Amino acid sequence: MSQVFKFSIFRFDPDEGKKPRFDNFDVPFKAGMTILDALFHIQGHIDTSLAFRFSCRAGVCGSCAMHIDGKYKLACETQASIALNKRVTIRPIAHLPIIRDLVVDMKPFWDQYKRIIPYLMPGDVAPEGRERYQTTSERQKLDHVIDCILCASCHSSCPMTASDPEYIGPAALLKANRFVVDSRDQSTAQRLQMVGDEHGVWRCHTVFNCSLACPKDLDPAGSIANLKREATKNFLKKPSTR
Amino acid sequence: MTRHDVIVVGAGLAGLRAAIAVNQKNVKVAVLTKVHPIRSHSVSAQGGINAALGNNPRGGFDSAEKHAFDTVKGSDYLADQQSVMKFTSTAPEIIYEMEHWGCPFSRTPEGKIAQRPFGGAGFPRTCYAADKTGHVLLHTLYEQAVKYEQASERQNFQVFEEWMVTRLVVEDGVCHGVIAMNFNTGAVEAFLADAVIFATGGSGRIYAPSTNAIINSGLGMAIPYWAGVPLKDMEFIQFHPTTLLGSGILMTEGCRGEGGFLTNANGERFLSNYSDSAKAMEVAPRDIVARNMQREILEGRGVKNESINLDLRHLGAEKIMERLPGIRDIAMNFVGVDPIVTPIPVRPGQHYTMGGIDTNVDGASEIKGFFACGEAACVSVHGANRLGGNSLLETLVFGKFSGEAAADYVLSEGKPAVNPKAVESALEDEKQKFKTMEGGSGKENAFTLNQELGEMMVENAGIFRDEERLKSGWKTIKQLQRRFKETRVTYTGKRFNQDLMWHLEIEGNLDLAEAVVAGAFARKESRGSHFRLDHDTRDDEKFLQHTIARYDPQEGKPKLAYRPVELGLWEPKERKY
Ligand SMILES: Cc1cc2nc3c(=O)[nH]c(=O)nc-3n(C[C@H](O)[C@H](O)[C@H](O)COP(=O)(O)OP(=O)(O)OC[C@H]3O[C@@H](n4cnc5c(N)ncnc54)[C@H](O)[C@@H]3O)c2cc1C
Ligand code: SF4
Ligand code: FES
C-alpha cells in the first residue's frame, strides 16, 4: 500500500449557519512535502472549497501560521512527514474571528499594531545627504526584535489576548520595544506611556506562551519585560507623566 | 461604484512607495492589494539594495556613473541608458530616505550603512540588513504607510487589504478604473479612478519551480495586457544560479558576495573553466553563472547529476551566523543541511521578470492615466539581465517617480474625464465572466494545467532555448488555453473563494506565458538571460531593440513590434567578467 499523509482539518463557514466540523483528508506521499504543499494538494485535487492563507512558502511572510498537531507553526516550514504515522489535526490560529476554515480575521491584531505608533520618531531633522549614524553595538540591540513576521502565533497562544480584547498583545508590544531600543528613536517616554496602562504591559502575567509559540524563535516576553523595566524607570523619574 | 483620485494596485515596495509619493502631493490614494502589504513578495528579498554610497573601504571611488555603467553592461546593452543614469543617481537619496524612516540596515564600524559586493558590480555597493533586506525595507515602508494612514493633515490614504483586482477599464486610450473582488466577502466592485498605478510584482509562477512567492502569478501583467497596454521585453527571464534543490527557495547572491564557492561533483570550482566567468568567478553576473552551472549539470558533473554545491564552510560559523542567518535557517528547515558543516545543494531556477508593462521613466504608459512600477513594469533599466540589488532599488525609485507622475496627472488641467458608465459596464461583464466560469464542463482541472504549464516553461523557455523547443512550447500553450475553457470553478461560496481566485490567476499565467514564448521565438539572437542554442551570439544589427507585445483580442495572441534601445552614453561591447 502506498503511503499517505493523514489530516483532520477544521472547517467552518459562518454563512452556512452550521457548526464547525473537522474533515479528514489523505494526501499521497511525496518526499519533502510541507504541510502547505499538502494543503495545496487538497485544494487543487480533493476539495476546492478549502480556504487558507499563503504567500511566500519560505517562512518569511507570516501568512500561514496555523495550529498544527497541538502547536502554532508555519505550515510552509513544517514537514508533512509528521502526518505519516498519525492523523494530524490542523486548526486556525486562535482568539481571532474566523472568516472561513483556516482563515481568520486579522483586523483586531492589526488594530493593536497600529496603536503603538509603529514607526520611527527620531525627534530631529534628518541629516542632509547622509544616513543617521548608528554604531554596530547600537544596531545589535535591534538584531532579533526586527525579525518579527507578524504571524500572530504569539497573539493566539496568549491567555490574556483571549480574556482582554483590548490587550495590546505580545506582537505589538515587541514592536513597541523595537523602537524603544532603537538608538535613533527619541519618543520613548510617549511610547512607554502608550503601553503602560492596564491593557498594556501590565496585563502580561508572564506566562511565556508567546516566546514558546514564536516560529521565528523571538522573545516577545523578553521585550515585554524590558518595557516593564523601562516603564517603571520612567515612572520613578517623572511621576507626572502618568 | 466608488470614486477615487489615484488607485495603486499592489502593496509591495513599489506600490507602497508610489502611494506615499501620491499622498505627499496631497492627493487622495487608495491601495488595493490581494494580500496584506507585508505578505507581499518584496518581504522575501534577501541580499540587498544598490546605491553608490562608497561606505565600504573598497568602494571609495564608486559613483552613480559607475553604477550606471555596470547596470548597462549587465543588461547586455538592452537597458535605456538615460533612464539608467536617472535610476542610479537617485539611488543614494532613496536609501537615505529609507534609513531616515527607520530601516535597520547593517552598519560599518563608523556607523554608516554597510555595503557588500554583488555580482557584476565594480564596487561593493549593495546595502543590506543581514540577509533579510526585503523584510526590513517592506516593514519600514509599511510603518510609514500606517503613519500616512493615521495622519490627518493630508488627503486620505487608504489600504484595501485582500482585494484582488481582476480587470482594468480602458476606453478610447484612457484609463477609467478597475474591477476588484473582496476576498473576505466575495463582493465584486467597480472603482472609478482618475489614475491607476499597477505595482503587481513579478510573474515568476508561470515557471515551476520558481523562487517567487506563490502569489506571483502572470495575472498582474495580464490584466493591463488584456486591456490593450503593451508589454515589453517579456522573453527576458532571469534564472538565479542558486536556488534550493527541491523547493526552489532562493539562496541569496550574498552567499557568493560574502565569499561562498560553487563546486561540482568533483569538488572543483568549475567557473574558472569558462572564459566568461574565469576572472569574476562566483560574482560574475547571474545569466553567466546560471548557464555555466547548467552546463556542468548537463555534462554530468553535477552532484547526483542534479545540483551544484554552494559551499560556505570556509566562511566560518561566526560570519555565517552574522551575515547569512536566514539562509542557514532555510537550509536547515527545508533540506536539513547546516551550511556551517555541509555545502548546500543548489541549481539555477526562475527568479525575475525583466520585462513587464511598457512604461517610460516616469512610469507612464501609452494609456492616459495608467502607470506601472516595480517588477511589474519595464522602463527598461534591467535590459536583458538584471544585476542583483538593482530591483529593490527599482521598486523604490520608480515607485516614487510613478506616484509623483500620477499625482501630477490628476492635478493637471484638461486631462480627459473618466466615465462611470465604462466601469459599470465592465463590472457587469466581469460578473458575467465569473458566472460562466462556474458553468464550465469541468472536464479539465486548472491546477493540473498550471503545473503542466510551469514545467513546460522550464523545459522549453528556460536557460537554453532553441526554435524547436519554443515552437513546441507555443503549441502546448495553445492546447492549454483550449483545455482551460473546459475547467470549472466548483466552489460557489462567497468568503475566500480561492477556487475562483486560482482560475483567474491561471488564466493570466497562460496568456502571459504566451507573450514570453512569442518574444523568445522571434528573438533570433542570444543576449543576457535569453540564450538561443541555434543563434548563440548577440546581434546588435537586428536586435538592439525592445520587443513590444500587444494582445490581439481577435486572434487571442500577442502581436510583436520592436523599438530601438536608447543609447548615447556607452557603445555596446562584448561582455566579459
Ligand atoms: C527570493 C527573492 C529574493 C530577492 N532578493 C533580492 C535582493 O536581494 N535584491 C534585489 O534588488 N531584488 C531582490 N529580489 C527581487 C525583488 O524582491 C522584487 O523584484 C521586488 O521585491 C518586487 O517588488 P514589487 O513591489 O514590484 O512587487 P511585490 O513585492 O511582488 O508586490 C506585488 C504586490 O501586488 C499585489 N498584487 C498582485 N496582483 C494583484 C491583483 N491582481 N490585485 C491586487 N493586488 C495584486 C500583491 O498583493 C503585492 O502587494 C528578490 C526576489 C526574490 C524572488
Ligand atoms: S513575535 Fe514571533 S510569533 Fe509573534 S508575530 Fe512575531 S514572529 Fe509571529
Ligand atoms: S507562506 Fe509565508 S510564512 Fe508560510
PDB file of C-alpha atoms in Angstrom, chain A residues 57-180:
ATOM      1  CA  ARG A  57       6.152  29.472   1.102  1.00  0.00           C
ATOM      2  CA  ALA A  58       9.569  30.213   2.670  1.00  0.00           C
ATOM      3  CA  GLY A  59       8.739  31.161   6.256  1.00  0.00           C
ATOM      4  CA  VAL A  60       9.176  34.906   5.817  1.00  0.00           C
ATOM      5  CA  CYS A  61       5.801  36.496   5.032  1.00  0.00           C
ATOM      6  CA  GLY A  62       3.851  35.353   8.100  1.00  0.00           C
ATOM      7  CA  SER A  63       0.687  34.319   6.201  1.00  0.00           C
ATOM      8  CA  CYS A  64       0.434  30.662   7.072  1.00  0.00           C
ATOM      9  CA  ALA A  65       0.548  30.373  10.869  1.00  0.00           C
ATOM     10  CA  MET A  66      -1.797  27.575  11.961  1.00  0.00           C
ATOM     11  CA  HIS A  67      -2.373  25.351  14.918  1.00  0.00           C
ATOM     12  CA  ILE A  68      -0.791  22.121  13.694  1.00  0.00           C
ATOM     13  CA  ASP A  69      -0.676  18.978  15.806  1.00  0.00           C
ATOM     14  CA  GLY A  70      -1.135  20.972  19.008  1.00  0.00           C
ATOM     15  CA  LYS A  71       1.389  23.721  18.296  1.00  0.00           C
ATOM     16  CA  TYR A  72       1.487  27.041  16.479  1.00  0.00           C
ATOM     17  CA  LYS A  73       3.557  26.590  13.351  1.00  0.00           C
ATOM     18  CA  LEU A  74       4.099  27.994   9.901  1.00  0.00           C
ATOM     19  CA  ALA A  75       2.540  25.487   7.503  1.00  0.00           C
ATOM     20  CA  CYS A  76       5.179  26.198   4.868  1.00  0.00           C
ATOM     21  CA  GLU A  77       8.040  25.425   7.255  1.00  0.00           C
ATOM     22  CA  THR A  78       6.573  22.247   8.681  1.00  0.00           C
ATOM     23  CA  GLN A  79       7.258  18.899   7.057  1.00  0.00           C
ATOM     24  CA  ALA A  80       4.167  16.831   6.229  1.00  0.00           C
ATOM     25  CA  SER A  81       6.047  13.755   7.445  1.00  0.00           C
ATOM     26  CA  ILE A  82       4.595  14.355  10.923  1.00  0.00           C
ATOM     27  CA  ALA A  83       1.285  13.172   9.401  1.00  0.00           C
ATOM     28  CA  LEU A  84       2.560   9.768   8.269  1.00  0.00           C
ATOM     29  CA  ASN A  85       2.129   7.743  11.423  1.00  0.00           C
ATOM     30  CA  LYS A  86      -0.844   9.559  12.853  1.00  0.00           C
ATOM     31  CA  ARG A  87      -3.679  11.778  11.684  1.00  0.00           C
ATOM     32  CA  VAL A  88      -2.592  15.373  12.301  1.00  0.00           C
ATOM     33  CA  THR A  89      -5.149  17.998  13.271  1.00  0.00           C
ATOM     34  CA  ILE A  90      -4.941  21.476  11.743  1.00  0.00           C
ATOM     35  CA  ARG A  91      -6.906  24.409  13.153  1.00  0.00           C
ATOM     36  CA  PRO A  92      -6.825  28.155  12.551  1.00  0.00           C
ATOM     37  CA  ILE A  93      -4.881  30.371  14.945  1.00  0.00           C
ATOM     38  CA  ALA A  94      -6.970  31.308  17.976  1.00  0.00           C
ATOM     39  CA  HIS A  95      -8.522  34.406  19.563  1.00  0.00           C
ATOM     40  CA  LEU A  96      -9.439  35.954  16.247  1.00  0.00           C
ATOM     41  CA  PRO A  97     -12.821  35.722  14.452  1.00  0.00           C
ATOM     42  CA  ILE A  98     -12.990  33.108  11.710  1.00  0.00           C
ATOM     43  CA  ILE A  99     -13.641  34.200   8.145  1.00  0.00           C
ATOM     44  CA  ARG A 100     -13.664  30.665   6.789  1.00  0.00           C
ATOM     45  CA  ASP A 101     -11.843  27.395   7.520  1.00  0.00           C
ATOM     46  CA  LEU A 102      -8.225  28.242   8.381  1.00  0.00           C
ATOM     47  CA  VAL A 103      -8.576  31.944   7.534  1.00  0.00           C
ATOM     48  CA  VAL A 104      -9.094  34.301  10.464  1.00  0.00           C
ATOM     49  CA  ASP A 105      -9.924  37.988  10.595  1.00  0.00           C
ATOM     50  CA  MET A 106      -6.625  39.672  11.485  1.00  0.00           C
ATOM     51  CA  LYS A 107      -8.163  43.122  11.997  1.00  0.00           C
ATOM     52  CA  PRO A 108      -8.013  43.073  15.825  1.00  0.00           C
ATOM     53  CA  PHE A 109      -4.337  42.090  15.566  1.00  0.00           C
ATOM     54  CA  TRP A 110      -3.519  44.934  13.143  1.00  0.00           C
ATOM     55  CA  ASP A 111      -5.533  47.396  15.222  1.00  0.00           C
ATOM     56  CA  GLN A 112      -3.215  46.740  18.163  1.00  0.00           C
ATOM     57  CA  TYR A 113      -0.172  47.021  15.908  1.00  0.00           C
ATOM     58  CA  LYS A 114      -1.381  50.415  14.720  1.00  0.00           C
ATOM     59  CA  ARG A 115      -1.997  51.596  18.271  1.00  0.00           C
ATOM     60  CA  ILE A 116       1.620  51.599  19.439  1.00  0.00           C
ATOM     61  CA  ILE A 117       2.839  54.294  16.954  1.00  0.00           C
ATOM     62  CA  PRO A 118       4.583  51.669  14.839  1.00  0.00           C
ATOM     63  CA  TYR A 119       7.099  53.912  13.115  1.00  0.00           C
ATOM     64  CA  LEU A 120      10.355  55.650  13.946  1.00  0.00           C
ATOM     65  CA  MET A 121      10.001  59.016  15.677  1.00  0.00           C
ATOM     66  CA  PRO A 122      13.510  60.482  15.592  1.00  0.00           C
ATOM     67  CA  GLY A 123      12.606  63.864  17.039  1.00  0.00           C
ATOM     68  CA  ASP A 124      15.233  65.696  14.981  1.00  0.00           C
ATOM     69  CA  VAL A 125      15.559  66.772  11.372  1.00  0.00           C
ATOM     70  CA  ALA A 126      17.184  64.105   9.205  1.00  0.00           C
ATOM     71  CA  PRO A 127      20.739  64.968   8.121  1.00  0.00           C
ATOM     72  CA  GLU A 128      21.068  66.148   4.542  1.00  0.00           C
ATOM     73  CA  GLY A 129      22.634  63.714   2.080  1.00  0.00           C
ATOM     74  CA  ARG A 130      23.628  61.024   4.536  1.00  0.00           C
ATOM     75  CA  GLU A 131      22.281  58.436   6.944  1.00  0.00           C
ATOM     76  CA  ARG A 132      21.824  58.871  10.694  1.00  0.00           C
ATOM     77  CA  TYR A 133      24.812  57.115  12.165  1.00  0.00           C
ATOM     78  CA  GLN A 134      24.306  54.123  14.405  1.00  0.00           C
ATOM     79  CA  THR A 135      27.155  52.158  15.952  1.00  0.00           C
ATOM     80  CA  THR A 136      27.339  48.409  15.406  1.00  0.00           C
ATOM     81  CA  SER A 137      26.628  47.818  19.076  1.00  0.00           C
ATOM     82  CA  GLU A 138      23.562  50.083  18.939  1.00  0.00           C
ATOM     83  CA  ARG A 139      22.466  48.217  15.843  1.00  0.00           C
ATOM     84  CA  GLN A 140      22.992  44.891  17.592  1.00  0.00           C
ATOM     85  CA  LYS A 141      20.202  45.730  20.034  1.00  0.00           C
ATOM     86  CA  LEU A 142      17.797  45.504  17.084  1.00  0.00           C
ATOM     87  CA  ASP A 143      19.034  42.104  15.992  1.00  0.00           C
ATOM     88  CA  HIS A 144      16.063  39.958  16.936  1.00  0.00           C
ATOM     89  CA  VAL A 145      13.283  42.458  17.553  1.00  0.00           C
ATOM     90  CA  ILE A 146      13.249  43.448  13.877  1.00  0.00           C
ATOM     91  CA  ASP A 147      12.764  39.851  12.745  1.00  0.00           C
ATOM     92  CA  CYS A 148       9.065  39.573  13.642  1.00  0.00           C
ATOM     93  CA  ILE A 149       6.978  38.474  10.644  1.00  0.00           C
ATOM     94  CA  LEU A 150       3.649  39.384  12.302  1.00  0.00           C
ATOM     95  CA  CYS A 151       2.253  35.883  12.004  1.00  0.00           C
ATOM     96  CA  ALA A 152       0.182  36.260  15.217  1.00  0.00           C
ATOM     97  CA  SER A 153       1.203  32.883  16.662  1.00  0.00           C
ATOM     98  CA  CYS A 154       2.172  34.608  19.912  1.00  0.00           C
ATOM     99  CA  HIS A 155      -1.073  36.567  19.994  1.00  0.00           C
ATOM    100  CA  SER A 156      -3.069  33.346  19.606  1.00  0.00           C
ATOM    101  CA  SER A 157      -1.165  31.447  22.265  1.00  0.00           C
ATOM    102  CA  CYS A 158      -1.552  34.126  24.916  1.00  0.00           C
ATOM    103  CA  PRO A 159      -4.318  33.639  27.544  1.00  0.00           C
ATOM    104  CA  MET A 160      -4.527  37.396  28.070  1.00  0.00           C
ATOM    105  CA  THR A 161      -5.426  38.285  24.468  1.00  0.00           C
ATOM    106  CA  ALA A 162      -8.351  35.891  24.905  1.00  0.00           C
ATOM    107  CA  SER A 163      -9.665  37.461  28.113  1.00  0.00           C
ATOM    108  CA  ASP A 164      -8.949  41.118  27.324  1.00  0.00           C
ATOM    109  CA  PRO A 165      -9.676  42.097  23.714  1.00  0.00           C
ATOM    110  CA  GLU A 166      -8.085  45.468  24.368  1.00  0.00           C
ATOM    111  CA  TYR A 167      -4.771  43.980  25.461  1.00  0.00           C
ATOM    112  CA  ILE A 168      -2.086  45.243  23.074  1.00  0.00           C
ATOM    113  CA  GLY A 169      -0.666  41.737  22.886  1.00  0.00           C
ATOM    114  CA  PRO A 170       2.840  40.309  22.543  1.00  0.00           C
ATOM    115  CA  ALA A 171       3.477  41.081  18.866  1.00  0.00           C
ATOM    116  CA  ALA A 172       2.592  44.768  19.067  1.00  0.00           C
ATOM    117  CA  LEU A 173       4.492  45.097  22.353  1.00  0.00           C
ATOM    118  CA  LEU A 174       7.550  43.529  20.744  1.00  0.00           C
ATOM    119  CA  LYS A 175       7.170  46.110  18.000  1.00  0.00           C
ATOM    120  CA  ALA A 176       6.959  48.910  20.563  1.00  0.00           C
ATOM    121  CA  ASN A 177      10.130  47.611  22.184  1.00  0.00           C
ATOM    122  CA  ARG A 178      11.815  47.542  18.764  1.00  0.00           C
ATOM    123  CA  PHE A 179      11.540  51.351  18.710  1.00  0.00           C
ATOM    124  CA  VAL A 180      12.375  51.797  22.377  1.00  0.00           C
TER     125      VAL A 180
END
